DNA sequence: GGCCATTCAGTTGCGCACAATTCAATTGCA
DNA sequence: TGCAATTGAATTGTGCGCAACTGAATGGCC
């Protein structure tokens, strides 16, 4: 039942089994995520976007203008990742950054004409991706729900792992 | 039903909806994957491993000795990623690299005493991770199966996207 | 009003993922 | 046997993710 080690000595201990690569949900997750990136990479090349840049544009197409902080809340990214990424989008002419008048600390990112126009060309991407997954809308919805619950649980656990309070 | 754009003008077009961030399975997937990494990062710090390094060790604990190429097949990584990573594991004293006698092109990676011994301390990791996910073994198994099928489908699609053959 | 803690963006540094290239070793085939 | 194509590892370069830090702006509190 259990493949065990290469020596042909099957491990019957569940704790041992748990250390096998194929028992790691995190690996299946990461593999699927990278496979997704690979498909997006091909589709997005003609838009001149990387996959993380595409996600930033998706958020901006939905909200038009956001601070770096707000972008990070939507995408779970911090300024260390977003600052250079947004700069590259600005260099590509898709967004512009401006200091807020109300709060000089924050920087608002908004679409340029060109950035807004790119949305038209991006509309086909989700359909082509959906076709590539080979699964139906219902299963996609179900998977998303499960994954989001998983993320919430893991975030909570990560906080608990760094007690700070004894 | 559909939140639509910030202007309060709900988009009833399914194509428009598909461009919303919360419709992107890839994002839920990546978010869950990064949440996993975060929990692992905390647990693995005391083992002196990063999450990708841990996965390499998991494969080596299972197979004892593999070429860089074989490691890459297990983990879906190429030498561009593995070469420096394995070098860091070697610098940490956990593995040793040796040119194969049969084929001088290939480099075999095998555990040192210290690397093999580290397995004992790693045995607790999967249990603590399982607790952090907040889901049962059955759902984990089901999720893994779905994700692996998804990865297979996406890989096939990625190949089809780069026709090369017209 | 003046001071301190907090907030926000940006930078630096490190490791990972991946494309593209290089180079040596090997294989295949004429 | 000799040469071309392939294979395996390593290197280079770019971008992402994240921790740690900097510095300016803001807000709270006395």
Short mmCIF file of C-alpha atoms (C1' of nucleotides) in Angstrom, two decimals:
data_model
loop_
_atom_site.label_atom_id
_atom_site.label_comp_id
_atom_site.label_asym_id
_atom_site.label_seq_id
_atom_site.Cartn_x
_atom_site.Cartn_y
_atom_site.Cartn_z
CA UNK A 1 0.00 0.00 0.00
CA UNK A 2 2.69 2.46 0.98
CA UNK A 3 5.58 2.79 -1.50
CA UNK A 4 7.99 3.67 1.30
CA UNK A 5 11.69 4.20 0.74
CA UNK A 6 13.62 3.19 -2.28
CA UNK A 7 15.12 0.25 -0.40
CA UNK A 8 11.83 -1.60 -0.78
CA UNK A 9 11.20 -1.44 2.92
CA UNK A 10 7.62 -0.21 3.09
CA UNK A 11 6.92 2.25 5.86
CA UNK A 12 3.76 1.38 7.71
CA UNK A 13 4.11 4.33 10.07
CA UNK A 14 1.66 7.09 9.24
CA UNK A 15 4.13 9.68 10.52
CA UNK A 16 6.73 8.41 8.07
CA UNK A 17 4.24 8.42 5.23
CA UNK A 18 3.39 12.03 5.97
CA UNK A 19 6.93 13.04 4.96
CA UNK A 20 6.55 11.67 1.44
CA UNK A 21 6.33 14.32 -1.25
CA UNK A 22 3.07 12.98 -2.65
CA UNK A 23 1.44 13.43 0.75
CA UNK A 24 2.15 17.16 0.72
CA UNK A 25 -0.92 19.21 -0.14
CA UNK A 26 1.31 22.27 -0.26
CA UNK A 27 3.23 20.74 -3.14
CA UNK A 28 0.13 19.94 -5.18
CA UNK A 29 -0.99 23.48 -4.51
CA UNK A 30 2.28 25.05 -5.54
CA UNK A 31 2.53 22.83 -8.61
CA UNK A 32 -0.95 23.85 -9.74
CA UNK A 33 -0.15 27.49 -9.08
CA UNK A 34 3.01 27.31 -11.15
CA UNK A 35 1.22 25.43 -13.93
CA UNK A 36 -1.31 28.26 -13.97
CA UNK A 37 1.48 30.82 -14.18
CA UNK A 38 2.90 28.95 -17.12
CA UNK A 39 -0.34 29.13 -19.09
CA UNK A 40 -0.83 32.78 -18.18
CA UNK A 41 2.74 33.55 -19.16
CA UNK A 42 2.04 32.40 -22.70
CA UNK A 43 -1.27 34.28 -22.97
CA UNK A 44 -0.01 37.45 -21.31
CA UNK A 45 3.14 37.73 -23.37
CA UNK A 46 1.15 39.31 -26.17
CA UNK A 47 -0.21 41.85 -23.70
CA UNK A 48 3.29 42.62 -22.45
CA UNK A 49 2.37 41.65 -18.89
CA UNK A 50 3.74 39.20 -16.38
CA UNK A 51 1.26 37.25 -14.32
CA UNK A 52 1.65 39.38 -11.15
CA UNK A 53 1.41 42.52 -13.27
CA UNK A 54 -1.78 41.17 -14.80
CA UNK A 55 -3.29 40.72 -11.33
CA UNK A 56 -2.48 44.34 -10.47
CA UNK A 57 -4.13 45.45 -13.69
CA UNK A 58 -7.18 43.29 -12.91
CA UNK A 59 -7.59 45.09 -9.60
CA UNK A 60 -7.15 48.48 -11.25
CA UNK A 61 -9.62 47.66 -14.03
CA UNK A 62 -12.10 46.93 -11.27
CA UNK A 63 -11.34 49.91 -9.02
CA UNK A 64 -9.82 52.48 -11.36
CA UNK A 65 -7.58 54.06 -8.70
CA UNK A 66 -6.06 52.70 -5.51
CA UNK A 67 -3.23 53.50 -3.16
CA UNK A 68 -0.29 51.13 -3.01
CA UNK A 69 -1.55 50.09 0.39
CA UNK A 70 -5.01 49.25 -0.96
CA UNK A 71 -3.52 47.34 -3.87
CA UNK A 72 -1.58 45.31 -1.33
CA UNK A 73 -4.72 44.54 0.65
CA UNK A 74 -6.45 43.20 -2.43
CA UNK A 75 -3.47 41.15 -3.57
CA UNK A 76 -1.87 40.24 -0.22
CA UNK A 77 1.37 41.93 -1.21
CA UNK A 78 3.48 44.50 0.58
CA UNK A 79 5.21 47.60 -0.72
CA UNK A 80 8.45 45.69 -1.11
CA UNK A 81 6.82 43.74 -3.93
CA UNK A 82 4.42 46.36 -5.25
CA UNK A 83 6.68 49.40 -5.44
CA UNK A 84 9.01 48.06 -8.13
CA UNK A 85 6.18 46.21 -9.88
CA UNK A 86 4.06 49.35 -10.18
CA UNK A 87 7.09 51.25 -11.37
CA UNK A 88 7.48 48.76 -14.21
CA UNK A 89 3.80 49.20 -15.09
CA UNK A 90 4.37 52.95 -15.10
CA UNK A 91 7.43 52.56 -17.30
CA UNK A 92 5.23 50.54 -19.68
CA UNK A 93 2.80 53.46 -19.79
CA UNK A 94 -0.12 51.54 -18.26
CA UNK A 95 -0.45 53.36 -14.93
CA UNK A 96 0.58 56.62 -13.32
CA UNK A 97 1.57 57.20 -9.70
CA UNK A 98 0.72 60.35 -7.82
CA UNK A 99 1.16 61.44 -4.24
CA UNK A 100 -2.14 61.95 -2.51
CA UNK A 101 -2.97 65.58 -1.78
CA UNK A 102 -4.78 64.64 1.42
CA UNK A 103 -2.04 62.40 2.76
CA UNK A 104 1.40 62.95 1.35
CA UNK A 105 2.51 59.54 2.59
CA UNK A 106 0.28 57.58 0.26
CA UNK A 107 0.73 57.13 -3.48
CA UNK A 108 -2.30 56.66 -5.68
CA UNK A 109 -2.00 54.41 -8.69
CA UNK A 110 -4.41 55.00 -11.54
CA UNK A 111 -4.78 53.75 -15.08
CA UNK A 112 -3.61 55.69 -18.09
CA UNK A 113 -5.67 55.70 -21.26
CA UNK A 114 -3.45 52.96 -22.55
CA UNK A 115 -3.85 50.94 -19.36
CA UNK A 116 -7.62 51.22 -19.47
CA UNK A 117 -7.65 50.29 -23.13
CA UNK A 118 -5.62 47.17 -22.47
CA UNK A 119 -8.65 45.74 -20.68
CA UNK A 120 -10.34 45.11 -24.02
CA UNK A 121 -7.54 42.84 -25.09
CA UNK A 122 -7.50 41.12 -21.70
CA UNK A 123 -11.17 40.16 -21.83
CA UNK A 124 -10.37 37.01 -23.75
CA UNK A 125 -7.81 35.77 -21.24
CA UNK A 126 -10.18 34.31 -18.61
CA UNK A 127 -12.08 32.38 -21.24
CA UNK A 128 -8.93 30.86 -22.67
CA UNK A 129 -7.72 30.03 -19.17
CA UNK A 130 -11.02 28.40 -18.29
CA UNK A 131 -10.70 26.22 -21.34
CA UNK A 132 -7.17 25.24 -20.31
CA UNK A 133 -8.23 24.09 -16.84
CA UNK A 134 -10.54 21.48 -18.29
CA UNK A 135 -12.97 21.85 -15.41
CA UNK A 136 -16.44 23.35 -15.21
CA UNK A 137 -17.62 26.56 -13.59
CA UNK A 138 -19.19 24.72 -10.68
CA UNK A 139 -16.01 22.92 -9.76
CA UNK A 140 -14.04 26.13 -10.17
CA UNK A 141 -16.39 27.87 -7.75
CA UNK A 142 -16.13 24.99 -5.30
CA UNK A 143 -12.35 24.90 -5.52
CA UNK A 144 -12.09 28.64 -4.97
CA UNK A 145 -14.29 28.39 -1.88
CA UNK A 146 -12.21 25.57 -0.42
CA UNK A 147 -8.94 27.31 -1.16
CA UNK A 148 -10.13 30.58 0.34
CA UNK A 149 -11.18 28.78 3.52
CA UNK A 150 -7.79 27.06 3.57
CA UNK A 151 -6.01 30.38 3.20
CA UNK A 152 -7.99 31.86 6.06
CA UNK A 153 -7.16 28.90 8.30
CA UNK A 154 -3.47 29.04 7.42
CA UNK A 155 -3.27 32.77 8.03
CA UNK A 156 -4.83 32.31 11.44
CA UNK A 157 -2.40 29.49 12.22
CA UNK A 158 0.58 31.55 11.11
CA UNK A 159 -0.38 34.25 13.57
CA UNK A 160 -0.78 31.68 16.34
CA UNK A 161 2.65 30.23 15.54
CA UNK A 162 4.36 33.48 16.45
CA UNK A 163 2.84 33.92 19.90
CA UNK A 164 4.61 37.05 21.10
CA UNK A 165 2.40 36.68 24.17
CA UNK A 166 3.78 33.53 25.71
CA UNK B 1 -25.70 40.10 -7.73
CA UNK B 2 -22.53 41.27 -9.41
CA UNK B 3 -20.59 43.96 -7.53
CA UNK B 4 -19.23 45.34 -10.78
CA UNK B 5 -17.09 48.44 -10.92
CA UNK B 6 -16.69 50.93 -8.17
CA UNK B 7 -19.01 53.34 -9.91
CA UNK B 8 -21.96 51.26 -8.78
CA UNK B 9 -22.73 50.28 -12.32
CA UNK B 10 -23.17 46.51 -12.02
CA UNK B 11 -21.75 44.55 -14.91
CA UNK B 12 -24.20 41.95 -16.10
CA UNK B 13 -21.85 40.66 -18.77
CA UNK B 14 -20.30 37.34 -17.79
CA UNK B 15 -17.19 38.22 -19.77
CA UNK B 16 -16.75 41.37 -17.70
CA UNK B 17 -17.32 39.47 -14.47
CA UNK B 18 -14.63 37.00 -15.41
CA UNK B 19 -12.04 39.77 -15.18
CA UNK B 20 -12.80 40.44 -11.52
CA UNK B 21 -10.09 39.34 -9.12
CA UNK B 22 -12.44 37.21 -7.03
CA UNK B 23 -13.32 35.21 -10.12
CA UNK B 24 -9.73 34.13 -10.63
CA UNK B 25 -9.08 30.60 -9.46
CA UNK B 26 -5.39 31.18 -10.05
CA UNK B 27 -5.42 33.90 -7.42
CA UNK B 28 -7.11 31.74 -4.79
CA UNK B 29 -4.58 29.06 -5.62
CA UNK B 30 -1.60 31.34 -5.35
CA UNK B 31 -2.91 32.92 -2.17
CA UNK B 32 -3.32 29.50 -0.56
CA UNK B 33 0.13 28.49 -1.73
CA UNK B 34 1.69 31.59 -0.23
CA UNK B 35 -0.26 31.15 3.00
CA UNK B 36 1.18 27.63 3.18
CA UNK B 37 4.67 28.97 2.63
CA UNK B 38 4.14 31.39 5.47
CA UNK B 39 3.26 28.65 7.92
CA UNK B 40 6.12 26.46 6.72
CA UNK B 41 8.51 29.39 6.98
CA UNK B 42 7.81 29.65 10.68
CA UNK B 43 8.09 25.91 11.31
CA UNK B 44 11.15 25.40 9.13
CA UNK B 45 13.12 28.28 10.56
CA UNK B 46 14.14 26.09 13.48
CA UNK B 47 15.38 23.46 11.02
CA UNK B 48 17.36 26.08 9.12
CA UNK B 49 15.48 25.34 5.90
CA UNK B 50 13.46 27.39 3.48
CA UNK B 51 10.31 25.87 2.09
CA UNK B 52 11.80 24.90 -1.31
CA UNK B 53 14.85 23.49 0.47
CA UNK B 54 12.53 21.44 2.66
CA UNK B 55 10.88 19.95 -0.42
CA UNK B 56 14.27 18.95 -1.80
CA UNK B 57 15.10 17.31 1.52
CA UNK B 58 11.74 15.50 1.52
CA UNK B 59 12.58 13.98 -1.85
CA UNK B 60 16.05 13.01 -0.69
CA UNK B 61 14.75 11.48 2.53
CA UNK B 62 12.55 9.32 0.34
CA UNK B 63 15.13 8.43 -2.32
CA UNK B 64 18.47 8.84 -0.56
CA UNK B 65 20.35 9.84 -3.71
CA UNK B 66 19.25 11.46 -6.96
CA UNK B 67 20.79 13.37 -9.82
CA UNK B 68 19.93 17.03 -10.22
CA UNK B 69 17.87 16.03 -13.22
CA UNK B 70 15.87 13.49 -11.21
CA UNK B 71 15.33 15.99 -8.42
CA UNK B 72 13.94 18.34 -11.00
CA UNK B 73 11.56 15.72 -12.32
CA UNK B 74 10.16 15.10 -8.86
CA UNK B 75 9.82 18.79 -8.05
CA UNK B 76 9.14 20.27 -11.50
CA UNK B 77 12.21 22.46 -11.26
CA UNK B 78 15.09 23.00 -13.65
CA UNK B 79 18.80 23.25 -13.01
CA UNK B 80 18.59 27.02 -12.98
CA UNK B 81 16.66 26.76 -9.74
CA UNK B 82 18.15 23.59 -8.32
CA UNK B 83 21.84 24.23 -8.84
CA UNK B 84 22.14 27.18 -6.47
CA UNK B 85 19.57 25.69 -4.07
CA UNK B 86 21.48 22.42 -3.75
CA UNK B 87 24.69 24.37 -3.32
CA UNK B 88 23.16 26.12 -0.34
CA UNK B 89 22.10 22.78 1.11
CA UNK B 90 25.66 21.58 0.61
CA UNK B 91 27.03 24.69 2.29
CA UNK B 92 24.71 23.90 5.22
CA UNK B 93 26.25 20.43 5.42
CA UNK B 94 23.03 18.57 4.63
CA UNK B 95 23.92 17.10 1.23
CA UNK B 96 26.95 16.37 -0.90
CA UNK B 97 27.26 16.62 -4.67
CA UNK B 98 29.36 14.23 -6.71
CA UNK B 99 29.86 13.78 -10.41
CA UNK B 100 28.58 10.44 -11.58
CA UNK B 101 31.31 7.97 -12.56
CA UNK B 102 29.14 6.44 -15.27
CA UNK B 103 28.11 9.75 -16.81
CA UNK B 104 30.34 12.68 -16.08
CA UNK B 105 27.60 15.10 -17.10
CA UNK B 106 25.29 14.25 -14.24
CA UNK B 107 25.74 15.27 -10.62
CA UNK B 108 24.41 13.03 -7.89
CA UNK B 109 23.09 14.62 -4.73
CA UNK B 110 23.05 12.52 -1.59
CA UNK B 111 22.42 13.12 2.07
CA UNK B 112 25.17 13.57 4.60
CA UNK B 113 24.84 12.08 8.07
CA UNK B 114 23.60 15.42 9.24
CA UNK B 115 21.09 15.67 6.42
CA UNK B 116 19.72 12.20 7.12
CA UNK B 117 19.53 12.98 10.82
CA UNK B 118 17.53 16.12 10.18
CA UNK B 119 14.64 13.91 9.10
CA UNK B 120 13.91 13.05 12.70
CA UNK B 121 13.32 16.66 13.54
CA UNK B 122 11.22 17.13 10.40
CA UNK B 123 8.81 14.34 11.28
CA UNK B 124 6.71 16.67 13.36
CA UNK B 125 6.28 19.23 10.61
CA UNK B 126 3.50 17.53 8.60
CA UNK B 127 1.42 17.01 11.71
CA UNK B 128 1.69 20.63 12.73
CA UNK B 129 0.88 21.72 9.18
CA UNK B 130 -2.15 19.44 9.08
CA UNK B 131 -3.41 21.04 12.24
CA UNK B 132 -2.91 24.49 10.73
CA UNK B 133 -5.01 23.70 7.65
CA UNK B 134 -8.06 23.01 9.75
CA UNK B 135 -9.29 20.37 7.31
CA UNK B 136 -9.49 16.60 7.58
CA UNK B 137 -7.44 13.92 5.84
CA UNK B 138 -10.26 13.06 3.48
CA UNK B 139 -10.64 16.60 2.22
CA UNK B 140 -6.87 16.92 1.90
CA UNK B 141 -6.79 13.79 -0.23
CA UNK B 142 -9.65 15.08 -2.36
CA UNK B 143 -8.06 18.49 -2.79
CA UNK B 144 -4.74 16.95 -3.79
CA UNK B 145 -6.45 14.79 -6.41
CA UNK B 146 -8.31 17.76 -7.89
CA UNK B 147 -5.23 19.93 -7.93
CA UNK B 148 -3.11 17.24 -9.54
CA UNK B 149 -5.71 16.79 -12.27
CA UNK B 150 -5.77 20.57 -12.72
CA UNK B 151 -1.99 20.67 -13.04
CA UNK B 152 -2.04 17.93 -15.64
CA UNK B 153 -4.69 19.77 -17.66
CA UNK B 154 -2.81 23.07 -17.46
CA UNK B 155 0.47 21.48 -18.49
CA UNK B 156 -1.21 19.94 -21.51
CA UNK B 157 -2.78 23.29 -22.40
CA UNK B 158 0.55 25.09 -22.04
CA UNK B 159 2.07 22.74 -24.58
CA UNK B 160 -0.86 23.27 -26.95
CA UNK B 161 -0.52 27.07 -26.60
CA UNK B 162 2.97 26.98 -28.13
CA UNK B 163 2.07 25.19 -31.34
CA UNK B 164 5.45 25.10 -33.10
CA UNK B 165 3.62 22.96 -35.63
CA UNK B 166 1.04 25.38 -36.96
"C1'" DG C 1 2.02 73.62 20.60
"C1'" DG C 2 5.38 69.87 21.05
"C1'" DC C 3 6.62 65.15 21.24
"C1'" DC C 4 6.16 60.30 20.32
"C1'" DA C 5 4.14 56.39 18.12
"C1'" DT C 6 2.16 54.95 13.96
"C1'" DT C 7 1.54 54.72 9.04
"C1'" DC C 8 2.94 54.59 4.22
"C1'" DA C 9 6.11 54.05 0.40
"C1'" DG C 10 10.43 52.93 -0.92
"C1'" DT C 11 15.01 50.50 -0.70
"C1'" DT C 12 18.12 46.68 0.22
"C1'" DG C 13 19.22 42.00 0.51
"C1'" DC C 14 18.24 37.17 -0.09
"C1'" DG C 15 16.18 33.18 -2.12
"C1'" DC C 16 13.26 31.22 -5.63
"C1'" DA C 17 11.28 30.54 -10.66
"C1'" DC C 18 12.28 30.64 -15.22
"C1'" DA C 19 14.23 31.85 -19.90
"C1'" DA C 20 18.33 31.79 -22.44
"C1'" DT C 21 22.90 30.60 -23.00
"C1'" DT C 22 27.33 28.03 -22.35
"C1'" DC C 23 30.17 24.06 -22.04
"C1'" DA C 24 31.42 19.47 -21.48
"C1'" DA C 25 30.04 14.67 -21.92
"C1'" DT C 26 27.51 11.46 -24.31
"C1'" DT C 27 24.80 9.36 -27.97
"C1'" DG C 28 23.51 8.39 -32.59
"C1'" DC C 29 24.35 7.77 -37.07
"C1'" DA C 30 26.49 7.95 -41.52
"C1'" DT D 1 35.68 6.02 -36.62
"C1'" DG D 2 34.28 10.81 -36.96
"C1'" DC D 3 31.02 14.30 -36.63
"C1'" DA D 4 26.56 16.27 -35.54
"C1'" DA D 5 22.78 16.33 -32.34
"C1'" DT D 6 21.39 15.71 -27.77
"C1'" DT D 7 21.78 15.75 -22.83
"C1'" DG D 8 22.99 17.49 -18.04
"C1'" DA D 9 24.57 21.00 -15.12
"C1'" DA D 10 25.82 25.50 -14.43
"C1'" DT D 11 25.61 30.52 -15.22
"C1'" DT D 12 23.42 34.95 -16.28
"C1'" DG D 13 19.68 38.07 -16.18
"C1'" DT D 14 14.92 39.43 -14.95
"C1'" DG D 15 11.05 39.54 -12.02
"C1'" DC D 16 8.57 38.15 -7.84
"C1'" DG D 17 7.91 37.48 -2.54
"C1'" DC D 18 9.26 38.74 1.76
"C1'" DA D 19 11.95 40.42 5.86
"C1'" DA D 20 14.23 44.31 7.62
"C1'" DC D 21 15.10 48.88 7.49
"C1'" DT D 22 14.81 54.06 6.19
"C1'" DG D 23 12.58 58.37 5.98
"C1'" DA D 24 8.86 61.38 5.58
"C1'" DA D 25 4.09 62.47 6.91
"C1'" DT D 26 0.44 61.99 10.02
"C1'" DG D 27 -2.24 61.45 14.34
"C1'" DG D 28 -2.75 61.08 19.20
"C1'" DC D 29 -1.82 62.63 23.64
"C1'" DC D 30 -0.08 65.38 27.19
#
